[in-house]
Each structure stands twice: as C-alpha cells, then as structure tokens.
Amino acid sequence: MGDEIDGNTVLAEALKSQGIEFVFGIMGFPVIELSMALQMADIHYIGMRNEQAACYAAQAIGYLTGVPGAVLCVSGPGVLHTFGGMANAQVNCWPVLVIGGSVPQDHEGIGGFQECNQVELARPYCKYSARPPSVALIPLHVEKAVRLAKNGRPGATYLDFPGNILSSRVPSNSIPDQYGPTEVPIPFPDPEAVRQAVDVLVQAQRPLVIVGKGAAYSRAENEVNQFITATNLPFLATPMGKGVVSDTSDKSIAPARSLALQKADVVLLLGARLNWILHFGRPPRFASDVKVIQIDVSAEELHNSVKSAVAIQSDIKTAVAEILKETKRRNFAFNGRSAWWISVRKKCDENRKLVEAMASDTSPPLNYYAVFKHLNEKLSENCIIVSEGANTMDIGRSMLLNKLPRHRLDAGTFGTMGVGLGFGIAAALYCRYYAPTKKVICVEGDSAFGFSGMEIETMVRYKLPVIIVIVNNSGIYTGMEAEVLNSMQESGEITKVTPPGCLTSFTRYDNMMNLFGRTGYFVQTIPDLQIAITEALKVEDGPTVINVIINTTADRKPQDFKWLTESKL
C-alpha cells in the first residue's frame, strides 16, 4: 500500500501534465482545496470576480498560446455562469477547459446544495462533457478534454467533479500513468486541390484574398506574407485576422472593403468563414458568380452557405505554403497596373480622405475618429489591442492598426459583449510570461465596460498593467446629455420614458481607480488624451482607466453595407 493522494491533487497534477499553465476562476464549495492544489502543482491561478469573465480570460490565453486555459468554478450557478464563455469559445474556435465542482453524489436527487445537471447542460456548448467516475480515471478524462479542446476545430470542453470525488483519498499507486500532451495533428492539403485552386486564381480578373482568424491561430503569418508579396494579390483581413499581414501593407485594401467584396470574381478564404461577418458570401454583398477557394481545418465548414469552386481541408500554414510553391512554379503574379488594382486603390484613397476629415475634427465633444487617430499615434506597433462595444469596436477595427498577428482580441464571431476585461487580463499575463516588452490596451465602449468592470480589481490584485480606454458616449449606440435626459425623465413614469439605450450621462468611470488609491484620467480633449496615454504607458504595476467623453450622438461614416446586412435568400 503506497501513500494516499486525494482527488484534488490528482486533478491538479493531471492538468499540469497536460501542459495547462493558467487557471482562472472563483473558489468556493466544493473546489476550495482544488484552487490551492493547483498552485501547489505550479500552475498559475488567477482569482476572478465573475465566472463568465474567467471563461473569457481562459479562452483568450488558449488562443494566444495554443494551449487551453482552464476555468475553475463552483457548482450550480458557478457552472451556469460559464456557459456564455463556453459558447463564445466554441463559436470562436478557441481552446478552453471548464472544470466545475458539483454536488456530492450521495446528495444527488434529494435536493443537494446547488444540485444541477451540469454535464448535460454543458453539452450543447462544448465538444466534450463528462464526469470522471473515480479518482483513478481523472487523468484519463483530463487528457481527453485537453486533446479535444486543441485538436481539429478548437473549442470548449467541460469536466464535472462531485465534491466527494475531489475529497476522496486513494493509494497513490492506484493512479495509472497517463501520457502527456500530444501534438496537434496537422492536415496537409490534397495536391490536386492545390493545383485546382491555382488554376482558378491565375484566371481571375478581380481576385481577393481574405485572411481570417484561422490563419492567425495556425501561426501562418510567414507563409501568408510571402504569398501576398509574391503574388501581388489584394487582401482584406477579418477583425481578428488583422496583423497576419500588417494593416499598413500596400496590399491591404481595407478602406475599400465594400467595393472589394462586391466586385471580386475570385475570393481566396484563408481560415475565414462565410458567416454573418462576411455576409454569408451571397449577393448583394458578393457578386452572384463569384468563385470561392476555401481553405479550412474543418471539413464541416467547407461549402458552408455557398458552394466553393475549390474546397481544401488543411491547416492554413501548410496549404498556403503549397499554393505559394505552385504559383511560383507558374511564375504567377497579379498585375499591379490592372483595372482591378486601379479601382480598389482609388476607392481606398477616397475613403481615407473621408475618414481623415472626420479624424481631423478635434473639437469637443470628440468623435470616434479623432479619438482613435490620436490613440493610434501613441501606441507602439507591438501592442495587443482588446476592443468591444458597438461603434467603438467597429470603428476601432479600421483606425487602430495591427502590424502583428494575434494582437487583436474582440467580440469575435459570436459578437459577445463583456469579453474585454477578461481578454485584457489574459493578454497581460501572456505578455508578462512570454512577451514582457508588449503593452495591452483595452478599448471599451461604456456599455461594454459595464459587463465586467469590476475585473479592474483583478488587474490591480495581480499587478497587470492594462490600459483601459473607455469611449464614453453615455449609451448603447447613442446616449443623451444630462439635461436632455433629466427633462425627458421628468415628463412621465421614469421607466416608461427613459430611452432603452441611454446610460447615466458622462459617468466618471475614471473615479473607479480611487477605490484602489490610484488616479484615473478624465478626458474631454485630444491634448488630455495624449497626456493620459503617455502617462499610462509608463505604469508597470497595475491598470489605468482613461475615461474619454465623446459626443452622445457620435456615429461612423455612412456604410453601403452594415455588418448585419441581409445577404442570404
């Protein structure tokens, strides 16, 4: 008989053996001892203020490192609070493992504390949901959950641990050895499909490359850059595909996005999906006869919404490398003096001038474009930019430039608000341990900030130097100045006359830093903003809040096609 070991220790050591480095969560019954066991196993444990934010942080660290982050939550409501994060990870294709405590098994069915059918409830939001039936089987289920979170299309997994399993003590020699983390299989493209793709590409009159988040996740930036340079093809990036090729590249035609999508005759999708972000690939957003060359790691994604001319199941990195070889073999490079290049460059110039005119208007109350122009000028090229909100995020996508991959985190495919501070915490931890020279900037709409604003205490506690810029228009989409709002509220029953999108006018979010003996910045002019950013970039031991007041009715430039334009039958 060997020494005894409890379930908490077995679980912590199993997570460590599978390469898990970061666990985000909230401790409580029945996972109090587990939180401490994780630290004893040399795992970084970050105590959060809300389980949903913890799940956002864990999936962001999974995206940035390629290794799932884990979430620790208590039974019942604690597990349920993670479901928004699990769904976001699943739709966003980011790896995360949620670990839920649950009611002791001998309390099930008789009204146990926080009793909840967690395994089945979690199943729709993840790739794998299970409860290890014994302490000895914990390592097997941890290995499977981590492997499934990473392999194929990444996503969420869930493991459920009754209190009696975690506290059970068994002989240490009864725990079978478990193999460590396995390499993620890399699917290679079919050579014939590669040749077919290049056949279509070289015949295109108006080709377009769309670089998606999948290209960033697969670490394909070197191959994609070489391909774009060698072929002289114009490209667009999806929001989190930004930086795979620098936004400042002369091949980027982001300012002419509407024209490019509508007129392209061949579209090469590199890890991007024809979902709502790309208007389903259908008219009127796309030409009715557009030919799509689709590359995706997931076979299930191929031909989704429209039938692709060529569909290749492959890792993006390997596929682009093979396509580049074939284009070089054929000496293919798209003519930079073609009518297509001339038209998209002209449109880029026109839209840049329009945006520059709006950005040059620095009169208070400020507009989005002026704020983002001068914020971008102060940021170094290696900042990780986190952003959420409606206009804040959408306009920021075009104004806050990314020159490096995996340096933009936002609401993503699921359009989830409230992700910002969790993502910011994960990015700051990533920078601390992997890239200490980088800075993290959270650019938040005032409404979006409200979802998880108390996570600034987490940032203070763990000394994470995140710069939080709140673009404050006092509302959801639009707000009202205090005098107008007060007058309206005095005209009738307050809950019936207050506009649903209004928030308290010009809330002093910067004063939240006073809770921690620190000072935030209240900004109403561009010089105020420049001073605040300069000072915030010097802070190394915690967050900074910069509260930027903008016009309550500030809007974006007119759009031919908004994000949610119906482009489906």
XYZ file of C-alpha atoms in Angstrom:
569
model
C 0.000 0.000 0.000
C 1.513 3.330 -1.057
C 0.937 6.823 0.285
C -2.525 8.252 -0.127
C -3.458 11.051 -2.512
C -6.724 12.969 -2.828
C -8.768 13.818 -5.895
C -7.815 17.492 -5.773
C -4.122 16.656 -6.047
C -4.689 14.070 -8.779
C -6.666 16.609 -10.814
C -4.128 19.392 -10.338
C -1.222 17.144 -11.325
C -3.160 15.809 -14.340
C -3.753 19.355 -15.576
C -0.089 20.195 -15.148
C 0.987 17.051 -17.008
C -1.196 18.088 -19.970
C 0.543 21.442 -20.224
C -2.106 23.618 -18.571
C -0.356 26.736 -17.264
C -3.194 29.093 -16.351
C -6.421 28.544 -14.431
C -8.902 31.389 -13.983
C -11.798 31.091 -11.599
C -13.646 31.719 -8.370
C -13.062 29.372 -5.465
C -15.849 28.110 -3.233
C -17.553 24.864 -2.273
C -16.549 22.239 -3.359
C -13.371 23.500 -5.093
C -11.687 25.448 -2.276
C -8.951 22.869 -1.742
C -8.604 22.380 -5.507
C -7.684 26.039 -6.008
C -4.818 25.606 -3.570
C -3.786 22.260 -5.079
C -3.441 23.976 -8.450
C -0.904 26.400 -7.026
C 0.927 23.531 -5.332
C 1.163 21.894 -8.764
C 2.983 25.012 -10.072
C 0.006 26.284 -12.084
C -0.793 29.989 -12.302
C -4.132 30.545 -10.550
C -5.917 33.836 -11.183
C -8.910 34.549 -8.969
C -11.547 36.468 -10.930
C -14.697 38.361 -9.942
C -17.124 36.590 -12.277
C -17.061 33.109 -13.801
C -18.057 34.382 -17.225
C -15.084 36.766 -17.312
C -12.882 33.901 -16.087
C -14.012 31.820 -19.061
C -13.266 34.690 -21.442
C -9.771 35.018 -19.981
C -9.077 31.285 -20.209
C -10.069 31.032 -23.872
C -8.037 34.113 -24.782
C -4.912 32.612 -23.226
C -5.707 29.467 -25.226
C -5.819 31.488 -28.444
C -2.609 33.349 -27.660
C -0.587 30.276 -26.604
C -2.289 27.380 -28.409
C -2.692 25.597 -25.060
C -6.135 25.713 -23.433
C -6.593 27.871 -20.403
C -8.755 26.335 -17.684
C -11.676 27.717 -15.710
C -12.440 26.746 -12.121
C -15.991 27.284 -10.894
C -18.274 26.180 -8.114
C -21.344 24.006 -8.549
C -24.730 25.096 -9.854
C -24.773 28.853 -10.569
C -20.993 28.965 -10.897
C -21.014 26.456 -13.737
C -24.031 28.091 -15.369
C -22.249 31.449 -15.358
C -19.531 29.977 -17.583
C -21.904 28.989 -20.377
C -21.732 32.361 -22.125
C -17.953 31.995 -22.192
C -18.105 28.356 -23.281
C -20.438 29.211 -26.158
C -18.156 32.074 -27.183
C -15.121 29.783 -27.216
C -16.979 27.122 -29.168
C -18.205 29.534 -31.856
C -14.896 31.436 -31.880
C -12.918 28.163 -32.151
C -10.673 28.869 -29.156
C -9.484 26.109 -26.803
C -10.686 26.189 -23.191
C -11.348 23.636 -20.440
C -14.022 24.340 -17.824
C -13.735 22.494 -14.510
C -16.914 22.522 -12.449
C -17.394 21.407 -8.905
C -20.687 19.631 -8.310
C -22.873 18.291 -5.533
C -21.570 15.173 -3.718
C -23.003 12.079 -5.367
C -24.783 10.899 -2.231
C -26.737 14.196 -2.214
C -27.985 13.873 -5.791
C -31.709 13.553 -6.280
C -32.604 14.685 -2.765
C -32.086 18.422 -3.091
C -28.347 18.760 -2.553
C -26.735 22.195 -2.269
C -26.573 23.771 -5.751
C -27.599 20.478 -7.328
C -27.679 20.859 -11.094
C -27.454 18.512 -14.092
C -24.226 20.175 -15.190
C -22.802 17.548 -17.545
C -25.880 17.532 -19.757
C -26.452 21.279 -19.533
C -22.871 21.956 -20.669
C -23.006 19.553 -23.594
C -24.555 21.915 -26.194
C -21.802 24.480 -25.565
C -18.726 22.282 -25.884
C -17.004 19.447 -27.708
C -16.813 17.100 -24.728
C -18.663 16.993 -21.425
C -18.030 14.264 -18.871
C -17.755 13.357 -15.190
C -14.850 11.092 -14.213
C -16.482 8.288 -12.188
C -13.483 7.723 -9.921
C -10.279 9.361 -8.767
C -8.226 6.854 -10.769
C -9.916 7.932 -14.012
C -9.344 11.672 -13.552
C -6.071 11.758 -15.579
C -7.675 9.904 -18.499
C -10.547 12.376 -18.753
C -8.249 15.392 -18.358
C -6.050 14.148 -21.197
C -9.067 13.641 -23.436
C -10.615 17.006 -22.588
C -7.387 18.897 -23.302
C -6.745 16.951 -26.501
C -10.245 17.567 -27.846
C -10.095 21.265 -26.951
C -6.988 21.601 -29.162
C -7.488 19.138 -31.999
C -9.448 19.700 -35.196
C -11.527 22.821 -34.819
C -10.546 24.075 -31.334
C -13.272 24.692 -28.793
C -14.567 24.206 -25.271
C -14.614 21.094 -23.092
C -16.175 20.511 -19.674
C -15.289 18.197 -16.776
C -17.539 17.765 -13.755
C -16.216 16.863 -10.296
C -18.523 15.941 -7.407
C -17.285 17.078 -4.023
C -16.867 13.513 -2.787
C -14.590 12.620 -5.746
C -12.366 15.626 -5.116
C -12.031 14.881 -1.387
C -11.641 11.122 -1.742
C -8.268 9.690 -0.775
C -6.844 6.689 -2.588
C -3.454 4.938 -2.634
C -1.134 6.955 -4.844
C -0.013 3.800 -6.661
C -3.633 3.196 -7.745
C -3.423 6.144 -10.154
C -2.363 4.796 -13.565
C 0.310 6.573 -15.547
C -1.137 8.859 -18.216
C 0.633 10.052 -21.347
C 1.385 13.718 -21.568
C 0.104 16.267 -24.102
C 0.121 15.056 -27.692
C 0.937 17.194 -30.705
C -1.991 18.612 -32.638
C -2.255 16.726 -35.959
C -1.640 18.978 -38.959
C -3.748 18.117 -42.008
C -1.980 18.667 -45.341
C -3.789 19.765 -48.500
C -4.641 17.457 -51.387
C -2.062 18.296 -54.105
C -4.730 18.098 -56.825
C -6.915 20.573 -54.918
C -3.928 22.925 -54.673
C -3.462 22.790 -58.439
C -7.172 23.420 -58.981
C -7.059 26.401 -56.625
C -4.177 27.970 -58.522
C -5.954 27.256 -61.844
C -8.880 29.367 -60.625
C -6.660 32.040 -59.101
C -4.497 32.698 -62.155
C -7.576 33.203 -64.349
C -9.123 35.785 -62.028
C -9.651 39.336 -63.251
C -10.614 40.697 -59.826
C -9.037 38.403 -57.199
C -9.273 38.976 -53.468
C -7.641 37.204 -50.516
C -9.480 37.237 -47.187
C -7.241 36.463 -44.208
C -9.190 35.067 -41.288
C -8.653 34.339 -37.616
C -7.831 30.745 -38.557
C -4.666 31.947 -40.268
C -3.659 33.732 -37.075
C -4.379 30.706 -34.891
C -2.371 28.377 -37.158
C 0.655 30.703 -36.952
C 0.628 31.069 -40.744
C 1.865 34.672 -40.850
C 5.201 33.935 -42.538
C 3.611 31.862 -45.298
C 0.736 34.291 -45.854
C 3.089 37.278 -46.022
C 5.310 35.501 -48.546
C 2.267 34.532 -50.599
C 0.794 38.051 -50.673
C 4.167 39.581 -51.533
C 4.972 37.075 -54.275
C 1.548 37.140 -55.943
C 0.759 40.874 -55.507
C -2.831 39.994 -54.606
C -5.014 42.482 -52.728
C -6.228 41.288 -49.351
C -8.702 42.033 -46.607
C -8.496 40.774 -43.034
C -11.364 39.739 -40.825
C -11.332 41.513 -37.437
C -9.065 39.012 -35.691
C -7.233 38.155 -38.884
C -5.744 41.645 -38.691
C -1.967 41.666 -38.371
C -1.306 38.308 -40.067
C -0.248 40.674 -42.827
C 0.312 44.171 -41.487
C -2.584 46.614 -41.774
C -0.015 49.056 -43.182
C 0.855 46.768 -46.117
C 0.358 48.326 -49.539
C -1.538 45.142 -50.465
C -4.209 45.828 -47.835
C -7.376 47.281 -49.326
C -9.325 47.508 -46.060
C -10.624 51.042 -46.818
C -12.249 49.635 -49.982
C -13.822 46.621 -48.245
C -17.331 47.100 -49.649
C -16.153 47.505 -53.234
C -13.715 44.594 -52.969
C -16.276 42.134 -51.631
C -18.967 43.198 -54.061
C -16.862 43.148 -57.224
C -14.331 40.327 -56.682
C -14.654 37.452 -59.154
C -12.436 35.078 -57.145
C -12.151 35.043 -53.366
C -9.474 33.010 -51.576
C -10.546 32.344 -47.977
C -7.649 31.663 -45.604
C -9.231 30.472 -42.373
C -12.224 32.784 -42.692
C -15.850 31.642 -42.608
C -18.717 32.776 -44.819
C -20.910 33.667 -41.876
C -22.533 36.987 -40.926
C -19.160 38.772 -40.750
C -18.692 38.097 -44.472
C -22.401 38.366 -45.277
C -22.677 34.626 -45.985
C -20.783 35.013 -49.270
C -24.008 35.899 -51.086
C -25.450 38.759 -53.132
C -25.842 41.683 -52.886
C -22.669 41.762 -50.788
C -20.833 39.456 -53.199
C -21.093 39.007 -56.949
C -23.581 36.313 -57.906
C -20.924 34.484 -59.963
C -18.008 34.811 -57.525
C -15.762 31.764 -57.310
C -14.654 30.852 -53.801
C -11.458 28.996 -52.980
C -11.879 27.866 -49.396
C -9.211 26.566 -47.032
C -10.267 25.455 -43.574
C -9.038 22.956 -40.992
C -12.608 21.745 -40.506
C -14.204 19.647 -43.254
C -17.625 20.546 -41.865
C -17.013 24.203 -42.705
C -16.344 23.564 -46.403
C -19.122 24.673 -48.787
C -20.992 26.340 -45.946
C -23.572 28.878 -47.219
C -22.269 28.745 -50.810
C -20.613 26.001 -52.827
C -16.898 26.646 -53.194
C -15.211 26.325 -56.576
C -12.343 24.627 -54.732
C -12.550 23.451 -51.124
C -9.422 22.345 -49.296
C -9.382 20.792 -45.858
C -5.981 21.698 -44.462
C -4.026 23.575 -41.897
C -3.727 27.120 -43.270
C 0.031 27.245 -42.842
C 0.702 24.114 -44.871
C -1.894 24.917 -47.526
C -0.585 28.421 -48.192
C 2.956 27.084 -48.414
C 1.887 24.595 -51.091
C -0.159 27.173 -53.023
C 2.832 29.528 -52.939
C 5.057 26.805 -54.413
C 2.565 26.239 -57.224
C 2.176 29.948 -58.033
C 5.958 30.330 -58.126
C 6.237 27.311 -60.413
C 3.869 29.067 -62.809
C 5.561 32.468 -62.353
C 2.220 33.944 -61.341
C 1.974 37.494 -60.010
C -1.108 39.650 -60.374
C -0.630 42.777 -62.481
C -0.335 45.840 -60.248
C -1.464 48.065 -63.134
C -4.643 46.096 -63.764
C -8.042 47.789 -63.804
C -8.855 45.942 -60.558
C -5.874 47.325 -58.671
C -6.551 50.815 -60.062
C -10.190 50.770 -58.937
C -9.569 49.481 -55.415
C -6.679 51.890 -54.859
C -8.879 54.774 -55.976
C -11.612 53.738 -53.561
C -9.062 53.344 -50.750
C -7.831 56.884 -51.349
C -11.366 58.300 -51.383
C -12.351 56.625 -48.119
C -9.090 57.531 -46.407
C -9.719 61.191 -47.198
C -13.237 60.976 -45.786
C -12.034 59.347 -42.578
C -9.122 61.759 -42.253
C -11.534 64.703 -42.449
C -13.593 63.238 -39.600
C -10.478 62.426 -37.588
C -9.176 65.960 -38.031
C -12.204 67.406 -36.261
C -10.848 67.591 -32.714
C -13.441 69.994 -31.337
C -15.163 68.846 -28.126
C -17.260 66.851 -27.674
C -14.974 64.480 -29.544
C -15.907 61.950 -32.206
C -14.730 58.339 -32.523
C -12.371 59.005 -35.422
C -10.472 61.805 -33.702
C -10.069 59.676 -30.564
C -8.827 56.624 -32.450
C -6.496 58.568 -34.750
C -4.635 60.141 -31.847
C -4.746 56.991 -29.742
C -3.207 55.011 -32.599
C -0.410 57.571 -32.937
C 0.614 56.958 -29.317
C 0.617 53.152 -29.441
C 3.642 51.080 -30.336
C 3.279 48.540 -33.121
C 3.503 45.565 -30.760
C 0.538 46.481 -28.534
C -2.143 43.867 -28.040
C -5.421 45.659 -28.688
C -8.559 44.375 -26.981
C -11.794 46.006 -28.086
C -15.526 45.673 -27.610
C -18.619 47.797 -27.982
C -20.764 48.736 -30.949
C -19.275 51.707 -32.803
C -16.232 51.621 -30.519
C -15.243 48.195 -31.794
C -16.374 48.593 -35.402
C -14.652 51.935 -35.994
C -11.646 50.836 -33.975
C -11.137 47.930 -36.363
C -10.289 50.355 -39.153
C -8.483 53.029 -37.106
C -6.376 51.052 -34.606
C -3.832 49.281 -36.752
C -2.291 45.858 -36.175
C 1.083 45.033 -37.628
C 1.494 41.671 -35.918
C -0.756 38.586 -35.735
C -2.822 37.639 -32.668
C -2.592 41.237 -31.460
C -6.304 41.997 -31.698
C -8.954 40.404 -29.473
C -12.567 41.474 -29.798
C -16.187 40.311 -29.637
C -15.474 37.816 -32.411
C -17.750 35.510 -34.325
C -20.335 35.260 -31.541
C -20.483 39.057 -31.173
C -20.135 38.724 -27.413
C -20.111 41.847 -25.265
C -18.368 41.719 -21.890
C -15.265 39.919 -23.139
C -12.946 42.917 -22.914
C -11.541 42.852 -19.407
C -11.221 39.065 -19.307
C -9.368 39.157 -22.616
C -7.235 42.014 -21.275
C -6.261 40.021 -18.178
C -5.265 37.054 -20.323
C -3.281 39.260 -22.719
C -1.441 40.937 -19.838
C -0.496 37.556 -18.354
C 0.649 36.389 -21.774
C 2.840 39.477 -22.051
C 4.227 39.004 -18.531
C 5.441 35.467 -19.183
C 6.033 35.403 -22.946
C 6.477 38.959 -24.268
C 7.436 41.352 -21.472
C 8.020 44.345 -23.763
C 4.436 44.435 -25.040
C 1.585 46.586 -23.753
C -2.117 45.726 -23.559
C -4.772 48.303 -24.463
C -8.460 47.624 -23.774
C -10.609 49.982 -25.841
C -14.120 49.717 -24.435
C -17.477 51.218 -25.183
C -19.026 52.462 -21.948
C -21.844 49.932 -22.185
C -19.478 47.026 -22.891
C -17.228 48.036 -19.987
C -20.162 47.703 -17.628
C -20.465 43.953 -18.191
C -17.252 43.142 -16.336
C -15.975 46.447 -14.958
C -15.101 45.045 -11.527
C -12.386 42.918 -13.116
C -10.218 46.027 -12.771
C -9.813 44.848 -9.154
C -8.384 41.583 -10.512
C -5.923 43.599 -12.575
C -4.915 45.615 -9.507
C -4.503 42.494 -7.364
C -2.261 40.751 -9.892
C -0.450 43.980 -10.863
C -1.421 43.732 -14.529
C -0.576 46.948 -16.454
C -3.634 47.069 -18.706
C -4.605 50.452 -20.152
C -8.406 50.665 -20.252
C -9.701 53.358 -22.588
C -13.457 53.852 -22.171
C -15.006 55.639 -25.139
C -17.944 57.165 -23.310
C -20.985 58.326 -25.288
C -23.355 57.701 -22.343
C -25.343 54.989 -24.049
C -25.762 51.850 -26.093
C -25.219 53.049 -29.685
C -26.159 56.609 -28.631
C -26.773 58.431 -25.363
C -28.103 61.749 -24.143
C -26.648 64.703 -22.334
C -27.741 65.002 -18.712
C -30.029 67.999 -19.203
C -31.952 66.342 -22.029
C -32.226 63.026 -20.214
C -33.379 64.655 -16.967
C -36.020 66.672 -18.795
C -37.303 63.556 -20.519
C -37.438 61.583 -17.269
C -39.450 64.357 -15.600
C -42.086 64.113 -18.332
C -43.588 60.850 -17.130
C -43.067 57.494 -15.391
C -39.274 57.135 -15.402
C -39.198 53.509 -16.556
C -41.520 54.324 -19.459
C -39.888 57.476 -20.782
C -36.161 56.757 -20.320
C -34.800 55.654 -23.731
C -33.740 51.991 -23.522
C -30.283 52.739 -24.899
C -29.410 55.564 -22.516
C -26.944 55.225 -19.660
C -26.134 57.764 -16.960
C -24.646 60.766 -18.724
C -20.845 61.058 -18.704
C -20.327 58.559 -15.866
C -16.966 59.097 -14.153
C -15.576 55.617 -14.708
C -12.110 57.059 -14.113
C -13.023 57.502 -10.436
C -13.172 53.724 -10.037
C -9.389 53.853 -9.712
C -9.892 55.786 -6.470
C -11.097 52.523 -4.936
C -7.511 51.319 -5.083
C -5.732 54.505 -4.085
C -4.937 55.314 -7.698
C -5.983 58.019 -10.111
C -7.760 57.633 -13.413
C -7.938 60.122 -16.271
C -10.973 62.146 -17.315
C -10.519 63.173 -20.941
C -12.529 65.687 -22.956
C -9.921 66.982 -25.429
C -7.224 65.491 -27.638
C -4.391 67.078 -25.592
C -5.930 65.472 -22.480
C -5.959 62.111 -24.286
C -2.351 62.430 -25.425
C -1.175 63.207 -21.898
C -3.223 60.364 -20.403
C -1.898 57.744 -22.835
C 1.684 58.924 -22.393
C 1.408 58.612 -18.615
C -0.480 55.305 -18.724
C 2.205 53.693 -20.875
C 4.659 54.276 -18.011
C 2.611 52.319 -15.448
C 4.007 48.841 -14.777
C 2.211 47.694 -11.628
C -1.481 47.761 -12.449
C -4.260 49.053 -14.675
C -5.102 52.578 -15.751
C -8.578 53.836 -16.639
C -8.875 56.616 -19.224
C -12.464 57.860 -19.497
C -12.858 59.645 -22.847
C -16.025 61.714 -23.225
C -17.342 61.854 -26.784
C -20.414 63.303 -28.424
C -23.509 61.375 -27.312
C -24.648 61.133 -30.922
C -21.251 60.405 -32.490
C -21.568 57.946 -35.365
C -19.497 56.249 -38.030
C -19.151 57.244 -41.662
C -22.007 56.089 -43.908
C -21.821 52.397 -44.815
C -23.002 50.839 -48.076
C -23.346 47.536 -46.251
C -23.540 47.266 -42.476
C -22.302 44.166 -40.642
C -25.772 42.678 -40.385
C -26.863 43.393 -43.949
C -29.114 40.570 -45.170
C -27.179 38.812 -47.920
C -28.994 35.490 -47.938
C -32.059 34.088 -49.640
